[in-house]
């Protein structure tokens, strides 16, 4: 049957074979319809089975690497803290952050770094002040501190403020750490005494670079440094050193050796500032501290010449230190007639001291036979 005959049999209408022609659009069935078939095709090609497996593997290894890095950082941080703790043991009575501040301050302000000139005194001073605030806060580490003279007979120091606390109720490690914090703050105050603080930028500059009437010829700063401050925008960079030295001297609970060291350090600072009279009075105060532990102080040290008497038997280490500092103060201020007798008396007293006993370990090493 030819095509014409088939058309006749169908009533004159051409026969349409739907299964041989492609539809112009896909059927719009609910389970096949998608609002954006183009994006669906793109993501279907992007997230293949192989690519999904690769992404899962990459994610797994990324988690491993990040976790290993975090654990290594924690281990390195713990190792560094343990090393600092062994070098500068912190009091166990302090809280975690106070112990961390104590260790960091002692390491940053260590003698080795000071000799190398690598101490940032502004940073060190701020950290010491943070530590002191925590130690004196009754809500953190200062529970049990007693302010001396709370009544109308309170102790006030001109130019310094209130006196130190009564810390006798605290254990010895706590007191030792508090003493080191005060001494470190005093040390930072000495170095920052020649600096000033720009209040507008919170930066510390040397006083010789400040632009103002009191400094008509300011020293230029090296290239790359911030602009020098103006005198009207500046203020003190830190508290004066006497604030911390006098707090040590007036705190009830420190040992005589600790108070003596603070008195002699303050006397040395006063000599440096060109006030020999005040330095001499501080040396006398230190000598009084050293003699306070003696039953008969006048039988050991002459109250007028400050020399150690020849009849004194084995003077204490505090007495030797205080008299030596007095002699150095007199020699520094060209009073050689007063310094020489003190030096000679100290030398005589040291030569008369009995020999120090050797330790058992050192004795056993000397007595052990050499290895063949």
mmCIF file of C-alpha atoms in Angstrom:
data_model
loop_
_atom_site.group_PDB
_atom_site.id
_atom_site.type_symbol
_atom_site.label_atom_id
_atom_site.label_comp_id
_atom_site.label_asym_id
_atom_site.label_seq_id
_atom_site.Cartn_x
_atom_site.Cartn_y
_atom_site.Cartn_z
ATOM 1 C CA UNK A 1 0.000 0.000 0.000
ATOM 2 C CA UNK A 2 1.399 3.254 -1.107
ATOM 3 C CA UNK A 3 1.231 6.459 0.942
ATOM 4 C CA UNK A 4 -1.686 7.802 -1.055
ATOM 5 C CA UNK A 5 -3.784 4.763 -0.316
ATOM 6 C CA UNK A 6 -3.018 4.992 3.373
ATOM 7 C CA UNK A 7 -4.060 8.659 3.355
ATOM 8 C CA UNK A 8 -7.366 7.736 1.756
ATOM 9 C CA UNK A 9 -8.061 4.996 4.263
ATOM 10 C CA UNK A 10 -7.535 7.462 7.119
ATOM 11 C CA UNK A 11 -10.102 9.879 5.818
ATOM 12 C CA UNK A 12 -7.913 12.155 3.848
ATOM 13 C CA UNK A 13 -5.715 13.137 6.819
ATOM 14 C CA UNK A 14 -1.993 12.407 6.764
ATOM 15 C CA UNK A 15 -0.733 9.766 9.141
ATOM 16 C CA UNK A 16 1.429 11.172 11.936
ATOM 17 C CA UNK A 17 3.962 8.866 13.607
ATOM 18 C CA UNK A 18 4.434 10.376 17.038
ATOM 19 C CA UNK A 19 7.031 7.827 18.093
ATOM 20 C CA UNK A 20 9.334 8.825 15.233
ATOM 21 C CA UNK A 21 9.370 12.606 16.074
ATOM 22 C CA UNK A 22 11.145 14.302 18.958
ATOM 23 C CA UNK A 23 8.883 16.471 21.115
ATOM 24 C CA UNK A 24 9.699 20.138 21.271
ATOM 25 C CA UNK A 25 9.833 20.092 25.137
ATOM 26 C CA UNK A 26 9.932 17.514 27.866
ATOM 27 C CA UNK A 27 6.627 16.564 29.466
ATOM 28 C CA UNK A 28 5.912 18.792 32.468
ATOM 29 C CA UNK A 29 5.382 16.058 35.013
ATOM 30 C CA UNK A 30 5.682 16.962 38.709
ATOM 31 C CA UNK A 31 8.362 14.408 39.491
ATOM 32 C CA UNK A 32 10.437 15.383 36.444
ATOM 33 C CA UNK A 33 9.919 19.156 36.467
ATOM 34 C CA UNK A 34 12.684 21.418 37.872
ATOM 35 C CA UNK A 35 12.618 25.186 38.104
ATOM 36 C CA UNK A 36 16.171 25.527 36.743
ATOM 37 C CA UNK A 37 17.144 22.456 34.758
ATOM 38 C CA UNK A 38 20.287 24.140 33.484
ATOM 39 C CA UNK A 39 21.743 24.580 37.045
ATOM 40 C CA UNK A 40 20.622 21.110 37.952
ATOM 41 C CA UNK A 41 22.536 19.697 35.022
ATOM 42 C CA UNK A 42 25.605 21.766 35.985
ATOM 43 C CA UNK A 43 25.669 20.551 39.597
ATOM 44 C CA UNK A 44 24.902 17.013 38.521
ATOM 45 C CA UNK A 45 27.993 17.095 36.322
ATOM 46 C CA UNK A 46 30.070 18.861 39.024
ATOM 47 C CA UNK A 47 29.277 16.561 41.971
ATOM 48 C CA UNK A 48 30.016 13.257 40.416
ATOM 49 C CA UNK A 49 30.617 10.148 42.482
ATOM 50 C CA UNK A 50 34.359 10.360 41.976
ATOM 51 C CA UNK A 51 34.440 14.038 42.878
ATOM 52 C CA UNK A 52 32.390 13.456 46.035
ATOM 53 C CA UNK A 53 34.815 10.761 47.148
ATOM 54 C CA UNK A 54 37.741 13.095 46.442
ATOM 55 C CA UNK A 55 36.151 15.922 48.439
ATOM 56 C CA UNK A 56 35.511 13.621 51.385
ATOM 57 C CA UNK A 57 39.132 12.506 51.346
ATOM 58 C CA UNK A 58 40.379 16.105 51.141
ATOM 59 C CA UNK A 59 38.111 17.140 54.012
ATOM 60 C CA UNK A 60 39.311 14.226 56.109
ATOM 61 C CA UNK A 61 42.965 15.087 55.526
ATOM 62 C CA UNK A 62 42.275 18.774 56.161
ATOM 63 C CA UNK A 63 40.786 17.916 59.546
ATOM 64 C CA UNK A 64 43.818 15.765 60.321
ATOM 65 C CA UNK A 65 46.251 18.546 59.401
ATOM 66 C CA UNK A 66 44.393 21.262 61.347
ATOM 67 C CA UNK A 67 44.004 19.041 64.401
ATOM 68 C CA UNK A 68 47.683 18.112 64.284
ATOM 69 C CA UNK A 69 48.654 21.781 64.016
ATOM 70 C CA UNK A 70 46.487 22.736 66.988
ATOM 71 C CA UNK A 71 47.867 19.891 69.087
ATOM 72 C CA UNK A 72 51.453 20.778 68.155
ATOM 73 C CA UNK A 73 50.810 24.415 69.086
ATOM 74 C CA UNK A 74 49.369 23.381 72.451
ATOM 75 C CA UNK A 75 52.322 21.063 73.064
ATOM 76 C CA UNK A 76 54.851 23.775 72.133
ATOM 77 C CA UNK A 77 53.051 26.310 74.317
ATOM 78 C CA UNK A 78 53.015 23.898 77.242
ATOM 79 C CA UNK A 79 56.694 23.080 76.753
ATOM 80 C CA UNK A 80 57.583 26.776 76.694
ATOM 81 C CA UNK A 81 55.543 27.461 79.823
ATOM 82 C CA UNK A 82 57.180 24.534 81.612
ATOM 83 C CA UNK A 83 60.612 25.820 80.617
ATOM 84 C CA UNK A 84 59.745 29.275 81.961
ATOM 85 C CA UNK A 85 58.339 27.730 85.127
ATOM 86 C CA UNK A 86 61.575 25.836 85.765
ATOM 87 C CA UNK A 87 63.642 28.974 85.243
ATOM 88 C CA UNK A 88 61.382 31.306 87.251
ATOM 89 C CA UNK A 89 59.026 29.276 89.498
ATOM 90 C CA UNK A 90 55.723 31.044 90.068
ATOM 91 C CA UNK A 91 53.842 30.797 93.378
ATOM 92 C CA UNK A 92 51.252 28.030 93.314
ATOM 93 C CA UNK A 93 48.901 30.224 95.355
ATOM 94 C CA UNK A 94 48.349 32.509 92.348
ATOM 95 C CA UNK A 95 45.581 31.972 89.827
ATOM 96 C CA UNK A 96 46.382 30.696 86.349
ATOM 97 C CA UNK A 97 46.609 34.086 84.644
ATOM 98 C CA UNK A 98 48.586 35.606 87.500
ATOM 99 C CA UNK A 99 51.134 32.796 87.277
ATOM 100 C CA UNK A 100 51.342 33.275 83.526
ATOM 101 C CA UNK A 101 51.912 37.021 83.936
ATOM 102 C CA UNK A 102 54.553 36.402 86.599
ATOM 103 C CA UNK A 103 56.516 33.978 84.419
ATOM 104 C CA UNK A 104 56.289 36.170 81.327
ATOM 105 C CA UNK A 105 57.414 39.260 83.235
ATOM 106 C CA UNK A 106 60.381 37.541 84.852
ATOM 107 C CA UNK A 107 61.544 36.089 81.532
ATOM 108 C CA UNK A 108 61.062 39.340 79.607
ATOM 109 C CA UNK A 109 62.857 41.280 82.367
ATOM 110 C CA UNK A 110 65.592 38.725 82.994
ATOM 111 C CA UNK A 111 69.178 39.790 83.561
ATOM 112 C CA UNK A 112 70.316 38.242 80.291
ATOM 113 C CA UNK A 113 67.827 40.249 78.238
ATOM 114 C CA UNK A 114 68.554 43.408 80.229
ATOM 115 C CA UNK A 115 72.262 43.101 79.502
ATOM 116 C CA UNK A 116 71.499 42.665 75.803
ATOM 117 C CA UNK A 117 69.262 45.765 75.824
ATOM 118 C CA UNK A 118 66.255 43.868 74.508
ATOM 119 C CA UNK A 119 63.703 44.844 77.144
ATOM 120 C CA UNK A 120 60.669 46.881 76.099
ATOM 121 C CA UNK A 121 60.180 48.793 79.324
ATOM 122 C CA UNK A 122 56.751 50.137 78.427
ATOM 123 C CA UNK A 123 55.498 46.617 77.794
ATOM 124 C CA UNK A 124 57.237 45.312 80.913
ATOM 125 C CA UNK A 125 55.886 48.109 83.093
ATOM 126 C CA UNK A 126 52.316 47.605 81.868
ATOM 127 C CA UNK A 127 52.505 43.865 82.514
ATOM 128 C CA UNK A 128 53.857 44.410 86.024
ATOM 129 C CA UNK A 129 51.003 46.802 86.751
ATOM 130 C CA UNK A 130 48.509 44.199 85.545
ATOM 131 C CA UNK A 131 50.087 41.634 87.851
ATOM 132 C CA UNK A 132 50.043 44.015 90.830
ATOM 133 C CA UNK A 133 46.379 44.826 90.253
ATOM 134 C CA UNK A 134 45.524 41.135 90.284
ATOM 135 C CA UNK A 135 47.581 40.486 93.410
ATOM 136 C CA UNK A 136 46.001 43.408 95.274
ATOM 137 C CA UNK A 137 42.441 42.658 94.149
ATOM 138 C CA UNK A 138 40.585 40.813 96.947
ATOM 139 C CA UNK A 139 38.350 39.172 94.340
ATOM 140 C CA UNK A 140 41.301 37.557 92.521
ATOM 141 C CA UNK A 141 44.557 36.994 94.428
ATOM 142 C CA UNK A 142 44.454 39.603 97.188
ATOM 143 C CA UNK A 143 42.134 37.928 99.656
ATOM 144 C CA UNK A 144 43.471 38.500 103.168
ATOM 145 C CA UNK A 145 45.412 41.696 102.480
ATOM 146 C CA UNK A 146 45.084 44.332 105.195
ATOM 147 C CA UNK A 147 45.542 48.008 104.423
ATOM 148 C CA UNK A 148 47.619 49.549 107.183
ATOM 149 C CA UNK A 149 46.167 52.558 108.973
ATOM 150 C CA UNK A 150 42.557 52.214 107.895
ATOM 151 C CA UNK A 151 41.441 54.561 110.664
ATOM 152 C CA UNK A 152 42.192 58.258 111.144
ATOM 153 C CA UNK A 153 45.870 57.437 111.780
ATOM 154 C CA UNK A 154 46.423 56.138 108.243
ATOM 155 C CA UNK A 155 49.990 56.186 106.956
ATOM 156 C CA UNK A 156 50.464 58.612 104.069
ATOM 157 C CA UNK A 157 53.740 59.208 102.237
ATOM 158 C CA UNK A 158 54.152 62.648 100.589
ATOM 159 C CA UNK A 159 54.293 62.274 96.825
ATOM 160 C CA UNK A 160 53.656 58.529 97.021
ATOM 161 C CA UNK A 161 50.269 57.972 98.658
ATOM 162 C CA UNK A 162 49.257 55.302 101.071
ATOM 163 C CA UNK A 163 51.725 52.886 102.531
ATOM 164 C CA UNK A 164 51.995 49.203 101.732
ATOM 165 C CA UNK A 165 49.737 46.391 102.898
ATOM 166 C CA UNK A 166 50.050 44.002 105.770
ATOM 167 C CA UNK A 167 50.741 40.680 104.039
ATOM 168 C CA UNK A 168 51.763 38.620 107.064
ATOM 169 C CA UNK A 169 48.715 36.373 106.576
ATOM 170 C CA UNK A 170 49.923 35.325 103.133
ATOM 171 C CA UNK A 171 52.279 32.354 102.628
ATOM 172 C CA UNK A 172 55.940 32.955 101.849
ATOM 173 C CA UNK A 173 55.760 32.095 98.098
ATOM 174 C CA UNK A 174 52.933 34.620 97.645
ATOM 175 C CA UNK A 175 54.945 37.321 99.434
ATOM 176 C CA UNK A 176 58.051 36.537 97.408
ATOM 177 C CA UNK A 177 56.149 36.887 94.130
ATOM 178 C CA UNK A 178 54.561 40.138 95.305
ATOM 179 C CA UNK A 179 57.999 41.476 96.188
ATOM 180 C CA UNK A 180 59.388 40.548 92.771
ATOM 181 C CA UNK A 181 56.444 42.280 91.075
ATOM 182 C CA UNK A 182 56.995 45.501 93.041
ATOM 183 C CA UNK A 183 60.724 45.403 92.369
ATOM 184 C CA UNK A 184 60.171 44.792 88.655
ATOM 185 C CA UNK A 185 57.733 47.709 88.463
ATOM 186 C CA UNK A 186 60.300 49.947 90.212
ATOM 187 C CA UNK A 187 62.944 48.852 87.711
ATOM 188 C CA UNK A 188 60.655 49.704 84.787
ATOM 189 C CA UNK A 189 59.854 53.072 86.392
ATOM 190 C CA UNK A 190 63.564 53.936 86.532
ATOM 191 C CA UNK A 191 64.016 53.311 82.819
ATOM 192 C CA UNK A 192 60.785 55.146 81.904
ATOM 193 C CA UNK A 193 61.658 58.166 84.037
ATOM 194 C CA UNK A 194 63.415 59.763 81.040
ATOM 195 C CA UNK A 195 60.417 59.151 78.768
ATOM 196 C CA UNK A 196 57.070 60.786 78.224
ATOM 197 C CA UNK A 197 53.759 59.470 76.935
ATOM 198 C CA UNK A 198 51.810 60.972 74.050
ATOM 199 C CA UNK A 199 48.221 60.848 75.316
ATOM 200 C CA UNK A 200 46.702 61.266 71.849
ATOM 201 C CA UNK A 201 48.461 58.210 70.367
ATOM 202 C CA UNK A 202 49.342 56.202 73.490
ATOM 203 C CA UNK A 203 53.003 56.098 72.472
ATOM 204 C CA UNK A 204 56.101 56.534 74.625
ATOM 205 C CA UNK A 205 58.933 58.817 73.488
ATOM 206 C CA UNK A 206 62.156 60.047 75.030
ATOM 207 C CA UNK A 207 61.857 63.521 76.528
ATOM 208 C CA UNK A 208 64.680 64.829 74.313
ATOM 209 C CA UNK A 209 62.520 64.464 71.154
ATOM 210 C CA UNK A 210 59.448 66.329 72.461
ATOM 211 C CA UNK A 211 58.594 69.536 70.608
ATOM 212 C CA UNK A 212 57.827 72.325 73.057
ATOM 213 C CA UNK A 213 59.084 75.386 74.926
ATOM 214 C CA UNK A 214 60.993 73.331 77.504
ATOM 215 C CA UNK A 215 62.949 71.573 74.734
ATOM 216 C CA UNK A 216 63.933 74.200 72.132
ATOM 217 C CA UNK A 217 66.285 71.849 70.278
ATOM 218 C CA UNK A 218 64.516 68.480 70.013
ATOM 219 C CA UNK A 219 66.547 65.548 68.868
ATOM 220 C CA UNK A 220 65.381 64.176 65.479
ATOM 221 C CA UNK A 221 63.951 60.682 65.334
ATOM 222 C CA UNK A 222 65.338 57.993 63.004
ATOM 223 C CA UNK A 223 63.582 57.469 59.655
ATOM 224 C CA UNK A 224 60.474 55.333 59.866
ATOM 225 C CA UNK A 225 59.567 56.376 63.420
ATOM 226 C CA UNK A 226 56.270 58.128 64.244
ATOM 227 C CA UNK A 227 56.166 61.888 64.336
ATOM 228 C CA UNK A 228 57.530 63.402 67.565
ATOM 229 C CA UNK A 229 54.897 64.508 70.078
ATOM 230 C CA UNK A 230 54.109 68.016 71.216
ATOM 231 C CA UNK A 231 54.629 69.040 74.790
ATOM 232 C CA UNK A 232 50.985 69.925 75.418
ATOM 233 C CA UNK A 233 49.915 66.394 74.447
ATOM 234 C CA UNK A 234 52.387 64.606 76.752
ATOM 235 C CA UNK A 235 52.209 63.258 80.284
ATOM 236 C CA UNK A 236 54.177 60.949 82.577
ATOM 237 C CA UNK A 237 55.060 57.661 80.948
ATOM 238 C CA UNK A 238 54.887 55.712 84.228
ATOM 239 C CA UNK A 239 54.629 56.114 87.957
ATOM 240 C CA UNK A 240 57.793 57.393 89.725
ATOM 241 C CA UNK A 241 60.154 54.729 91.130
ATOM 242 C CA UNK A 242 59.678 55.897 94.726
ATOM 243 C CA UNK A 243 56.068 54.731 94.549
ATOM 244 C CA UNK A 244 57.178 51.106 94.442
ATOM 245 C CA UNK A 245 60.318 51.380 96.577
ATOM 246 C CA UNK A 246 58.413 53.031 99.425
ATOM 247 C CA UNK A 247 55.649 50.472 99.152
ATOM 248 C CA UNK A 248 58.207 47.718 99.682
ATOM 249 C CA UNK A 249 59.742 49.549 102.632
ATOM 250 C CA UNK A 250 56.374 50.146 104.310
ATOM 251 C CA UNK A 251 54.829 46.737 103.633
ATOM 252 C CA UNK A 252 54.548 44.559 106.712
ATOM 253 C CA UNK A 253 55.550 41.023 105.831
ATOM 254 C CA UNK A 254 58.743 41.337 103.796
ATOM 255 C CA UNK A 255 62.035 40.082 105.182
ATOM 256 C CA UNK A 256 64.826 42.401 106.311
ATOM 257 C CA UNK A 257 66.930 41.322 103.330
ATOM 258 C CA UNK A 258 64.140 42.247 100.890
ATOM 259 C CA UNK A 259 63.524 45.635 102.486
ATOM 260 C CA UNK A 260 67.272 46.306 102.646
ATOM 261 C CA UNK A 261 67.691 45.555 98.934
ATOM 262 C CA UNK A 262 64.863 47.975 98.096
ATOM 263 C CA UNK A 263 66.336 50.691 100.321
ATOM 264 C CA UNK A 264 69.786 50.394 98.749
ATOM 265 C CA UNK A 265 68.340 50.336 95.223
ATOM 266 C CA UNK A 266 66.336 53.468 96.013
ATOM 267 C CA UNK A 267 69.452 55.142 97.451
ATOM 268 C CA UNK A 268 71.369 54.344 94.270
ATOM 269 C CA UNK A 269 68.544 55.839 92.218
ATOM 270 C CA UNK A 270 68.580 59.024 94.319
ATOM 271 C CA UNK A 271 72.334 59.315 93.805
ATOM 272 C CA UNK A 272 71.786 58.993 90.074
ATOM 273 C CA UNK A 273 69.165 61.754 90.169
ATOM 274 C CA UNK A 274 71.624 64.103 91.894
ATOM 275 C CA UNK A 275 70.090 64.206 95.385
ATOM 276 C CA UNK A 276 72.917 63.002 97.662
ATOM 277 C CA UNK A 277 71.240 64.147 100.877
ATOM 278 C CA UNK A 278 68.166 62.017 100.230
ATOM 279 C CA UNK A 279 70.373 59.122 99.137
ATOM 280 C CA UNK A 280 72.360 59.371 102.370
ATOM 281 C CA UNK A 281 69.184 59.253 104.439
ATOM 282 C CA UNK A 282 68.047 56.190 102.519
ATOM 283 C CA UNK A 283 71.406 54.496 103.167
ATOM 284 C CA UNK A 284 70.935 55.211 106.881
ATOM 285 C CA UNK A 285 67.456 53.697 106.665
ATOM 286 C CA UNK A 286 68.933 50.600 105.065
ATOM 287 C CA UNK A 287 71.576 50.421 107.805
ATOM 288 C CA UNK A 288 68.833 50.635 110.437
ATOM 289 C CA UNK A 289 67.024 47.760 108.727
ATOM 290 C CA UNK A 290 70.209 45.695 108.793
ATOM 291 C CA UNK A 291 70.811 46.447 112.487
ATOM 292 C CA UNK A 292 67.205 45.688 113.468
ATOM 293 C CA UNK A 293 68.028 41.978 113.675
ATOM 294 C CA UNK A 294 70.931 42.484 116.092
ATOM 295 C CA UNK A 295 70.645 42.217 119.855
ATOM 296 C CA UNK A 296 73.194 45.020 120.424
ATOM 297 C CA UNK A 297 73.488 47.022 117.192
ATOM 298 C CA UNK A 298 75.801 49.706 118.635
ATOM 299 C CA UNK A 299 78.307 47.017 119.575
ATOM 300 C CA UNK A 300 78.583 45.960 115.929
ATOM 301 C CA UNK A 301 78.306 49.218 113.934
ATOM 302 C CA UNK A 302 79.472 52.620 115.094
ATOM 303 C CA UNK A 303 76.413 54.922 114.956
ATOM 304 C CA UNK A 304 78.507 57.974 113.963
ATOM 305 C CA UNK A 305 81.107 56.711 111.505
ATOM 306 C CA UNK A 306 79.040 53.690 110.282
ATOM 307 C CA UNK A 307 82.130 51.466 110.521
ATOM 308 C CA UNK A 308 82.042 47.874 111.717
ATOM 309 C CA UNK A 309 83.813 47.668 115.050
ATOM 310 C CA UNK A 310 86.827 45.438 115.373
ATOM 311 C CA UNK A 311 85.222 43.703 118.361
ATOM 312 C CA UNK A 312 82.225 42.578 116.307
ATOM 313 C CA UNK A 313 82.081 38.827 115.858
ATOM 314 C CA UNK A 314 80.763 37.573 112.493
ATOM 315 C CA UNK A 315 78.479 40.438 111.421
ATOM 316 C CA UNK A 316 75.473 39.436 109.361
ATOM 317 C CA UNK A 317 75.325 39.630 105.596
ATOM 318 C CA UNK A 318 72.786 42.457 105.822
ATOM 319 C CA UNK A 319 75.201 44.529 107.906
ATOM 320 C CA UNK A 320 78.023 43.948 105.435
ATOM 321 C CA UNK A 321 75.816 44.958 102.518
ATOM 322 C CA UNK A 322 74.447 48.066 104.243
ATOM 323 C CA UNK A 323 77.851 49.350 105.355
ATOM 324 C CA UNK A 324 79.336 48.702 101.916
ATOM 325 C CA UNK A 325 76.513 50.677 100.299
ATOM 326 C CA UNK A 326 77.098 53.532 102.735
ATOM 327 C CA UNK A 327 80.793 53.593 101.831
ATOM 328 C CA UNK A 328 79.976 53.568 98.107
ATOM 329 C CA UNK A 329 77.563 56.468 98.595
ATOM 330 C CA UNK A 330 80.226 58.525 100.381
ATOM 331 C CA UNK A 331 82.861 57.702 97.769
ATOM 332 C CA UNK A 332 80.467 58.553 94.948
ATOM 333 C CA UNK A 333 79.930 61.988 96.494
ATOM 334 C CA UNK A 334 83.699 62.566 97.028
ATOM 335 C CA UNK A 335 83.646 61.994 100.789
ATOM 336 C CA UNK A 336 86.751 59.824 100.757
ATOM 337 C CA UNK A 337 87.600 60.528 104.391
ATOM 338 C CA UNK A 338 84.326 58.959 105.467
ATOM 339 C CA UNK A 339 84.292 56.144 102.891
ATOM 340 C CA UNK A 340 87.796 54.736 103.448
ATOM 341 C CA UNK A 341 87.341 53.733 107.141
ATOM 342 C CA UNK A 342 84.080 51.950 106.266
ATOM 343 C CA UNK A 343 85.704 50.034 103.419
ATOM 344 C CA UNK A 344 88.587 48.992 105.681
ATOM 345 C CA UNK A 345 86.220 47.861 108.441
ATOM 346 C CA UNK A 346 84.184 45.805 105.954
ATOM 347 C CA UNK A 347 87.362 44.217 104.597
ATOM 348 C CA UNK A 348 88.559 43.379 108.110
ATOM 349 C CA UNK A 349 85.183 41.898 109.039
ATOM 350 C CA UNK A 350 85.051 39.747 105.913
ATOM 351 C CA UNK A 351 88.568 38.437 106.450
ATOM 352 C CA UNK A 352 87.652 37.502 110.031
ATOM 353 C CA UNK A 353 84.643 35.455 108.978
ATOM 354 C CA UNK A 354 84.980 31.691 109.446
ATOM 355 C CA UNK A 355 85.366 29.653 106.247
ATOM 356 C CA UNK A 356 82.143 28.540 104.670
ATOM 357 C CA UNK A 357 81.381 24.849 105.273
ATOM 358 C CA UNK A 358 81.725 22.701 102.209
ATOM 359 C CA UNK A 359 78.693 20.775 101.069
ATOM 360 C CA UNK A 360 78.536 17.025 101.576
ATOM 361 C CA UNK A 361 78.387 16.421 97.837
ATOM 362 C CA UNK A 362 81.527 18.448 97.217
ATOM 363 C CA UNK A 363 83.315 16.657 100.071
ATOM 364 C CA UNK A 364 82.360 13.236 98.767
ATOM 365 C CA UNK A 365 83.627 14.168 95.306
ATOM 366 C CA UNK A 366 86.985 15.191 96.781
ATOM 367 C CA UNK A 367 87.280 12.040 98.858
ATOM 368 C CA UNK A 368 86.248 9.604 96.135
ATOM 369 C CA UNK A 369 89.168 7.860 94.355
ATOM 370 C CA UNK A 370 89.804 8.790 90.719
ATOM 371 C CA UNK A 371 88.558 6.453 88.050
ATOM 372 C CA UNK A 372 91.277 4.256 86.523
#
